[in-house]
Amino acid sequence: MALTAVHVADVPNLDQVSLPPLYSTRFSKGVDVERIGAKSPKFLVLGHRGSGMNMLQSSDRRMKAFKENSILSFNSAAQFSVDFVEFDVQVTKDDCPVIFHDNFILSEENATVYEKRVTELSLSEFLCYGPQREPSKVGKSLFRKTKDGEIISWNVEKDDSLCTLEEAFQKVHPSLGFNIELKFDDHVVYQQEQLIHALQSILKVVFEHAKDRPIIFSTFQPDAALITRKVQSTYPVFFLTNGGNEIYYDARRNSLEEGLKLCVEGGLQGIVSEVKGILRNPGVVSKIKAANLSLLTYGKLNNVPEAVYLQNLMGIEGVIVDLVQEIAEAVSEMIKPLKEKEEQIQVKAKPHFTEKELSFLFKLIPELIQQ
């Protein structure tokens, strides 16, 4: 389905959007963007939805080891050399930010599977699904719809209850950064007031509970990104894009060039692109870097160590991954510097490529990812 979205040009008085002073800046000098790797030599590894997304139809047990977007999954990821966990935040109808990826939550009643939109549930209704924190309570069953429409019971090896954004701040190790995706439905037309109301609820929790935790905001919704950047200057805002792999009604989502333009004009700090979009168009990396923007990627190819290393060579600053342990360990071996002396840097197991070999790889990869 095509995306329908409200363009900035269609929103009156966007320059006048404002929130209470609470959201203007928390630190006198704003956030130190080097804490999130922007223009930093450190190559970041971010756990996708914690310890990885759930692919319930997959034969790979690692894709259903932990319930995604859960406290258990976040803390499991924290055991490895990851810098951030990425997760999706939506706002319930009673204004509570909760962590859940899908727009709809599926359950079963009287042998019939039904679905309800997450943002139309109250907090208490949302928390009734899945395992319950109180041993005496039994939660409603959880199902999930795959991309091909199949409905599957949401069974994982280590399950956990659904959670709120506030709980994540309280229960996840404080050294672990949060990449908070501001989640909006691609197929809904949002008015300015709706976006602001949801963002107010999320920002309130962040500013009350983040303390010194590194935070990145990201979103596929262009106007939500621009508003978030405008109303606060403490935390960096990244624009999420498929990098041209899919076409949407909103042209700002249809290419990396359009995403770059949005970031420059809106004062955003970075781009998070589907990795295939970068590998199909490697020349855009230099343009993004020239604009002084950070660049992260997501996608299945980020579970391949060689593809991750190649991105490091290209100047990409971090990857969002599902196979957290494997990629974190590979990055530690191939990329992160090990100092023997202050002036001497050695990299363990670092592949060596000549300029000719690198040129060949850059030409070959776009062909491979078309398969």
Tab-separated table of N, CA and C in Angstrom, residues 56-154:
chain	number	residue	atom	x	y	z
A	56	LEU	N	8.946	-15.359	13.577
A	56	LEU	CA	8.326	-16.559	14.133
A	56	LEU	C	8.264	-17.707	13.147
A	57	GLN	N	8.261	-17.386	11.849
A	57	GLN	CA	8.201	-18.425	10.831
A	57	GLN	C	9.585	-18.943	10.445
A	58	SER	N	10.633	-18.358	11.022
A	58	SER	CA	11.997	-18.732	10.679
A	58	SER	C	12.405	-20.029	11.360
A	59	SER	N	13.261	-20.782	10.695
A	59	SER	CA	13.818	-22.003	11.296
A	59	SER	C	15.031	-21.685	12.162
A	60	ASP	N	15.488	-20.444	12.124
A	60	ASP	CA	16.632	-20.012	12.915
A	60	ASP	C	16.161	-19.673	14.327
A	61	ARG	N	16.574	-20.460	15.299
A	61	ARG	CA	16.122	-20.275	16.680
A	61	ARG	C	16.535	-18.925	17.241
A	62	ARG	N	17.608	-18.359	16.705
A	62	ARG	CA	18.074	-17.070	17.215
A	62	ARG	C	17.072	-15.954	16.957
A	63	MET	N	16.198	-16.141	15.967
A	63	MET	CA	15.229	-15.106	15.623
A	63	MET	C	13.971	-15.178	16.492
A	64	LYS	N	13.947	-16.139	17.411
A	64	LYS	CA	12.827	-16.219	18.357
A	64	LYS	C	13.311	-16.671	19.737
A	65	ALA	N	14.518	-16.203	20.085
A	65	ALA	CA	15.088	-16.564	21.379
A	65	ALA	C	14.461	-15.747	22.500
A	66	PHE	N	14.297	-14.425	22.275
A	66	PHE	CA	13.724	-13.533	23.288
A	66	PHE	C	12.563	-12.763	22.676
A	67	LYS	N	11.557	-12.476	23.475
A	67	LYS	CA	10.460	-11.620	23.011
A	67	LYS	C	11.036	-10.250	22.668
A	68	GLU	N	10.840	-9.834	21.425
A	68	GLU	CA	11.359	-8.544	20.988
A	68	GLU	C	10.710	-7.402	21.766
A	69	ASN	N	11.407	-6.261	21.807
A	69	ASN	CA	10.866	-5.059	22.442
A	69	ASN	C	10.418	-5.299	23.881
A	70	SER	N	11.207	-6.065	24.603
A	70	SER	CA	10.870	-6.375	26.002
A	70	SER	C	12.052	-6.038	26.902
A	71	ILE	N	11.781	-5.881	28.191
A	71	ILE	CA	12.850	-5.616	29.155
A	71	ILE	C	13.863	-6.751	29.138
A	72	LEU	N	13.392	-7.981	29.054
A	72	LEU	CA	14.276	-9.144	28.999
A	72	LEU	C	15.201	-9.067	27.791
A	73	SER	N	14.656	-8.714	26.638
A	73	SER	CA	15.456	-8.634	25.419
A	73	SER	C	16.486	-7.509	25.501
A	74	PHE	N	16.096	-6.366	26.066
A	74	PHE	CA	17.034	-5.243	26.186
A	74	PHE	C	18.200	-5.606	27.103
A	75	ASN	N	17.886	-6.175	28.249
A	75	ASN	CA	18.947	-6.510	29.196
A	75	ASN	C	19.813	-7.673	28.706
A	76	SER	N	19.244	-8.546	27.905
A	76	SER	CA	20.046	-9.619	27.311
A	76	SER	C	21.045	-9.037	26.319
A	77	ALA	N	20.610	-8.062	25.536
A	77	ALA	CA	21.511	-7.402	24.591
A	77	ALA	C	22.633	-6.677	25.318
A	78	ALA	N	22.318	-6.133	26.494
A	78	ALA	CA	23.298	-5.363	27.257
A	78	ALA	C	24.470	-6.213	27.733
A	79	GLN	N	24.342	-7.533	27.688
A	79	GLN	CA	25.433	-8.411	28.105
A	79	GLN	C	26.571	-8.429	27.099
A	80	PHE	N	26.311	-7.922	25.896
A	80	PHE	CA	27.314	-7.944	24.838
A	80	PHE	C	27.767	-6.521	24.522
A	81	SER	N	28.710	-6.397	23.613
A	81	SER	CA	29.294	-5.084	23.318
A	81	SER	C	28.410	-4.287	22.376
A	82	VAL	N	27.185	-4.021	22.812
A	82	VAL	CA	26.302	-3.167	22.022
A	82	VAL	C	26.231	-1.803	22.687
A	83	ASP	N	26.050	-0.793	21.877
A	83	ASP	CA	26.035	0.580	22.377
A	83	ASP	C	24.615	1.064	22.663
A	84	PHE	N	23.662	0.597	21.853
A	84	PHE	CA	22.270	1.005	21.963
A	84	PHE	C	21.370	-0.197	21.731
A	85	VAL	N	20.147	-0.104	22.217
A	85	VAL	CA	19.067	-0.959	21.729
A	85	VAL	C	18.070	-0.051	21.008
A	86	GLU	N	17.583	-0.540	19.894
A	86	GLU	CA	16.569	0.182	19.120
A	86	GLU	C	15.222	-0.414	19.444
A	87	PHE	N	14.207	0.438	19.646
A	87	PHE	CA	12.871	-0.093	19.884
A	87	PHE	C	11.816	0.916	19.443
A	88	ASP	N	10.580	0.421	19.309
A	88	ASP	CA	9.482	1.195	18.737
A	88	ASP	C	8.544	1.681	19.839
A	89	VAL	N	8.209	2.961	19.802
A	89	VAL	CA	7.322	3.531	20.814
A	89	VAL	C	6.060	4.079	20.158
A	90	GLN	N	4.911	3.660	20.698
A	90	GLN	CA	3.608	4.182	20.314
A	90	GLN	C	2.930	4.732	21.568
A	91	VAL	N	1.855	5.470	21.388
A	91	VAL	CA	1.178	6.095	22.522
A	91	VAL	C	-0.258	5.592	22.597
A	92	THR	N	-0.641	5.067	23.761
A	92	THR	CA	-1.996	4.551	23.949
A	92	THR	C	-3.004	5.695	23.963
A	93	LYS	N	-4.285	5.339	23.947
A	93	LYS	CA	-5.318	6.378	23.891
A	93	LYS	C	-5.387	7.205	25.172
A	94	ASP	N	-4.796	6.678	26.265
A	94	ASP	CA	-4.726	7.463	27.496
A	94	ASP	C	-3.322	8.030	27.713
A	95	ASP	N	-2.615	8.233	26.592
A	95	ASP	CA	-1.376	9.019	26.549
A	95	ASP	C	-0.187	8.382	27.253
A	96	CYS	N	-0.093	7.074	27.227
A	96	CYS	CA	1.075	6.407	27.807
A	96	CYS	C	1.949	5.825	26.694
A	97	PRO	N	3.210	6.203	26.615
A	97	PRO	CA	4.107	5.616	25.609
A	97	PRO	C	4.430	4.159	25.955
A	98	VAL	N	4.166	3.268	25.014
A	98	VAL	CA	4.437	1.842	25.198
A	98	VAL	C	5.365	1.363	24.091
A	99	ILE	N	6.018	0.233	24.336
A	99	ILE	CA	7.001	-0.291	23.395
A	99	ILE	C	6.401	-1.486	22.670
A	100	PHE	N	6.160	-1.297	21.367
A	100	PHE	CA	5.543	-2.349	20.559
A	100	PHE	C	5.732	-1.975	19.094
A	101	HIS	N	6.082	-2.943	18.272
A	101	HIS	CA	6.381	-2.634	16.875
A	101	HIS	C	5.147	-2.547	15.989
A	102	ASP	N	4.292	-3.563	16.021
A	102	ASP	CA	3.184	-3.651	15.069
A	102	ASP	C	2.120	-2.605	15.372
A	103	ASN	N	1.442	-2.149	14.318
A	103	ASN	CA	0.361	-1.183	14.507
A	103	ASN	C	-0.856	-1.820	15.182
A	104	PHE	N	-1.032	-3.123	14.935
A	104	PHE	CA	-2.175	-3.835	15.500
A	104	PHE	C	-1.695	-4.975	16.387
A	105	ILE	N	-2.458	-5.239	17.445
A	105	ILE	CA	-2.168	-6.345	18.331
A	105	ILE	C	-3.240	-7.407	18.110
A	106	LEU	N	-2.801	-8.662	17.935
A	106	LEU	CA	-3.714	-9.753	17.598
A	106	LEU	C	-3.862	-10.710	18.771
A	107	SER	N	-5.095	-11.154	18.989
A	107	SER	CA	-5.359	-12.139	20.025
A	107	SER	C	-6.485	-13.052	19.551
A	108	GLU	N	-6.872	-13.970	20.417
A	108	GLU	CA	-7.903	-14.945	20.050
A	108	GLU	C	-8.966	-15.003	21.132
A	109	GLU	N	-10.208	-15.081	20.682
A	109	GLU	CA	-11.333	-15.234	21.608
A	109	GLU	C	-12.411	-16.068	20.933
A	110	ASN	N	-12.870	-17.102	21.621
A	110	ASN	CA	-13.885	-18.004	21.073
A	110	ASN	C	-13.456	-18.561	19.717
A	111	ALA	N	-12.172	-18.986	19.650
A	111	ALA	CA	-11.597	-19.610	18.454
A	111	ALA	C	-11.522	-18.659	17.260
A	112	THR	N	-11.658	-17.364	17.506
A	112	THR	CA	-11.582	-16.366	16.439
A	112	THR	C	-10.457	-15.377	16.753
A	113	VAL	N	-9.574	-15.152	15.769
A	113	VAL	CA	-8.489	-14.192	15.938
A	113	VAL	C	-9.003	-12.798	15.584
A	114	TYR	N	-8.748	-11.851	16.445
A	114	TYR	CA	-9.165	-10.474	16.198
A	114	TYR	C	-7.957	-9.550	16.358
A	115	GLU	N	-8.065	-8.349	15.835
A	115	GLU	CA	-6.977	-7.392	15.971
A	115	GLU	C	-7.516	-6.043	16.453
A	116	LYS	N	-6.673	-5.349	17.213
A	116	LYS	CA	-7.008	-4.011	17.695
A	116	LYS	C	-5.805	-3.103	17.499
A	117	ARG	N	-6.081	-1.874	17.110
A	117	ARG	CA	-5.003	-0.920	16.926
A	117	ARG	C	-4.416	-0.549	18.296
A	118	VAL	N	-3.086	-0.587	18.400
A	118	VAL	CA	-2.425	-0.319	19.674
A	118	VAL	C	-2.778	1.058	20.214
A	119	THR	N	-2.818	2.051	19.345
A	119	THR	CA	-3.070	3.419	19.797
A	119	THR	C	-4.523	3.668	20.193
A	120	GLU	N	-5.383	2.672	19.974
A	120	GLU	CA	-6.777	2.796	20.392
A	120	GLU	C	-7.060	2.017	21.662
A	121	LEU	N	-6.009	1.443	22.249
A	121	LEU	CA	-6.131	0.737	23.521
A	121	LEU	C	-5.709	1.646	24.665
A	122	SER	N	-6.295	1.429	25.835
A	122	SER	CA	-5.783	2.095	27.034
A	122	SER	C	-4.550	1.336	27.501
A	123	LEU	N	-3.792	1.915	28.408
A	123	LEU	CA	-2.610	1.232	28.921
A	123	LEU	C	-2.979	-0.096	29.567
A	124	SER	N	-4.015	-0.108	30.381
A	124	SER	CA	-4.400	-1.344	31.062
A	124	SER	C	-4.822	-2.418	30.064
A	125	GLU	N	-5.501	-2.014	29.002
A	125	GLU	CA	-5.893	-2.978	27.972
A	125	GLU	C	-4.661	-3.529	27.255
A	126	PHE	N	-3.719	-2.674	26.925
A	126	PHE	CA	-2.489	-3.090	26.233
A	126	PHE	C	-1.712	-4.099	27.072
A	127	LEU	N	-1.575	-3.829	28.357
A	127	LEU	CA	-0.769	-4.692	29.217
A	127	LEU	C	-1.432	-6.031	29.519
A	128	CYS	N	-2.688	-6.207	29.136
A	128	CYS	CA	-3.391	-7.469	29.382
A	128	CYS	C	-2.957	-8.580	28.430
A	129	TYR	N	-2.226	-8.221	27.362
A	129	TYR	CA	-1.820	-9.219	26.369
A	129	TYR	C	-0.485	-9.848	26.747
A	130	GLY	N	-0.365	-11.149	26.487
A	130	GLY	CA	0.888	-11.840	26.722
A	130	GLY	C	1.123	-12.156	28.187
A	131	PRO	N	2.356	-12.595	28.533
A	131	PRO	CA	2.677	-12.931	29.924
A	131	PRO	C	2.453	-11.742	30.843
A	132	GLN	N	2.029	-12.037	32.058
A	132	GLN	CA	1.746	-10.996	33.038
A	132	GLN	C	2.830	-10.974	34.117
A	133	ARG	N	3.098	-9.798	34.641
A	133	ARG	CA	4.119	-9.671	35.679
A	133	ARG	C	3.634	-10.282	37.002
A	134	GLU	N	2.325	-10.223	37.229
A	134	GLU	CA	1.774	-10.841	38.433
A	134	GLU	C	1.504	-12.323	38.157
A	135	PRO	N	2.130	-13.226	38.901
A	135	PRO	CA	1.989	-14.665	38.653
A	135	PRO	C	0.537	-15.150	38.684
A	136	SER	N	-0.301	-14.468	39.422
A	136	SER	CA	-1.686	-14.924	39.564
A	136	SER	C	-2.544	-14.587	38.341
A	137	LYS	N	-2.045	-13.745	37.458
A	137	LYS	CA	-2.826	-13.309	36.307
A	137	LYS	C	-2.435	-14.078	35.050
A	138	VAL	N	-3.420	-14.274	34.197
A	138	VAL	CA	-3.178	-14.927	32.899
A	138	VAL	C	-3.518	-13.923	31.807
A	139	GLY	N	-2.562	-13.661	30.948
A	139	GLY	CA	-2.766	-12.672	29.903
A	139	GLY	C	-3.476	-13.240	28.687
A	140	LYS	N	-3.973	-12.344	27.865
A	140	LYS	CA	-4.597	-12.758	26.607
A	140	LYS	C	-3.531	-13.284	25.652
A	141	SER	N	-3.913	-14.226	24.821
A	141	SER	CA	-2.974	-14.805	23.863
A	141	SER	C	-2.499	-13.741	22.878
A	142	LEU	N	-1.294	-13.950	22.353
A	142	LEU	CA	-0.733	-13.028	21.371
A	142	LEU	C	-0.438	-13.768	20.074
A	143	PHE	N	-0.882	-13.189	18.971
A	143	PHE	CA	-0.590	-13.724	17.648
A	143	PHE	C	0.086	-12.636	16.834
A	144	ARG	N	0.654	-13.067	15.696
A	144	ARG	CA	1.296	-12.094	14.822
A	144	ARG	C	1.000	-12.448	13.375
A	145	LYS	N	0.819	-11.406	12.555
A	145	LYS	CA	0.571	-11.610	11.130
A	145	LYS	C	1.859	-11.385	10.359
A	146	THR	N	2.252	-12.366	9.553
A	146	THR	CA	3.459	-12.237	8.747
A	146	THR	C	3.176	-11.358	7.530
A	147	LYS	N	4.234	-11.030	6.799
A	147	LYS	CA	4.079	-10.166	5.631
A	147	LYS	C	3.195	-10.794	4.566
A	148	ASP	N	3.171	-12.120	4.521
A	148	ASP	CA	2.327	-12.785	3.523
A	148	ASP	C	0.919	-13.073	4.052
A	149	GLY	N	0.597	-12.531	5.226
A	149	GLY	CA	-0.759	-12.640	5.742
A	149	GLY	C	-1.022	-13.806	6.663
A	150	GLU	N	-0.032	-14.673	6.863
A	150	GLU	CA	-0.226	-15.823	7.748
A	150	GLU	C	-0.258	-15.369	9.209
A	151	ILE	N	-1.181	-15.947	9.976
A	151	ILE	CA	-1.294	-15.605	11.397
A	151	ILE	C	-0.652	-16.718	12.217
A	152	ILE	N	0.328	-16.340	13.051
A	152	ILE	CA	1.124	-17.297	13.808
A	152	ILE	C	1.063	-16.953	15.291
A	153	SER	N	0.992	-17.981	16.126
A	153	SER	CA	1.052	-17.759	17.564
A	153	SER	C	2.424	-17.199	17.924
A	154	TRP	N	2.454	-16.176	18.774
A	154	TRP	CA	3.706	-15.488	19.100
A	154	TRP	C	4.441	-16.255	20.195
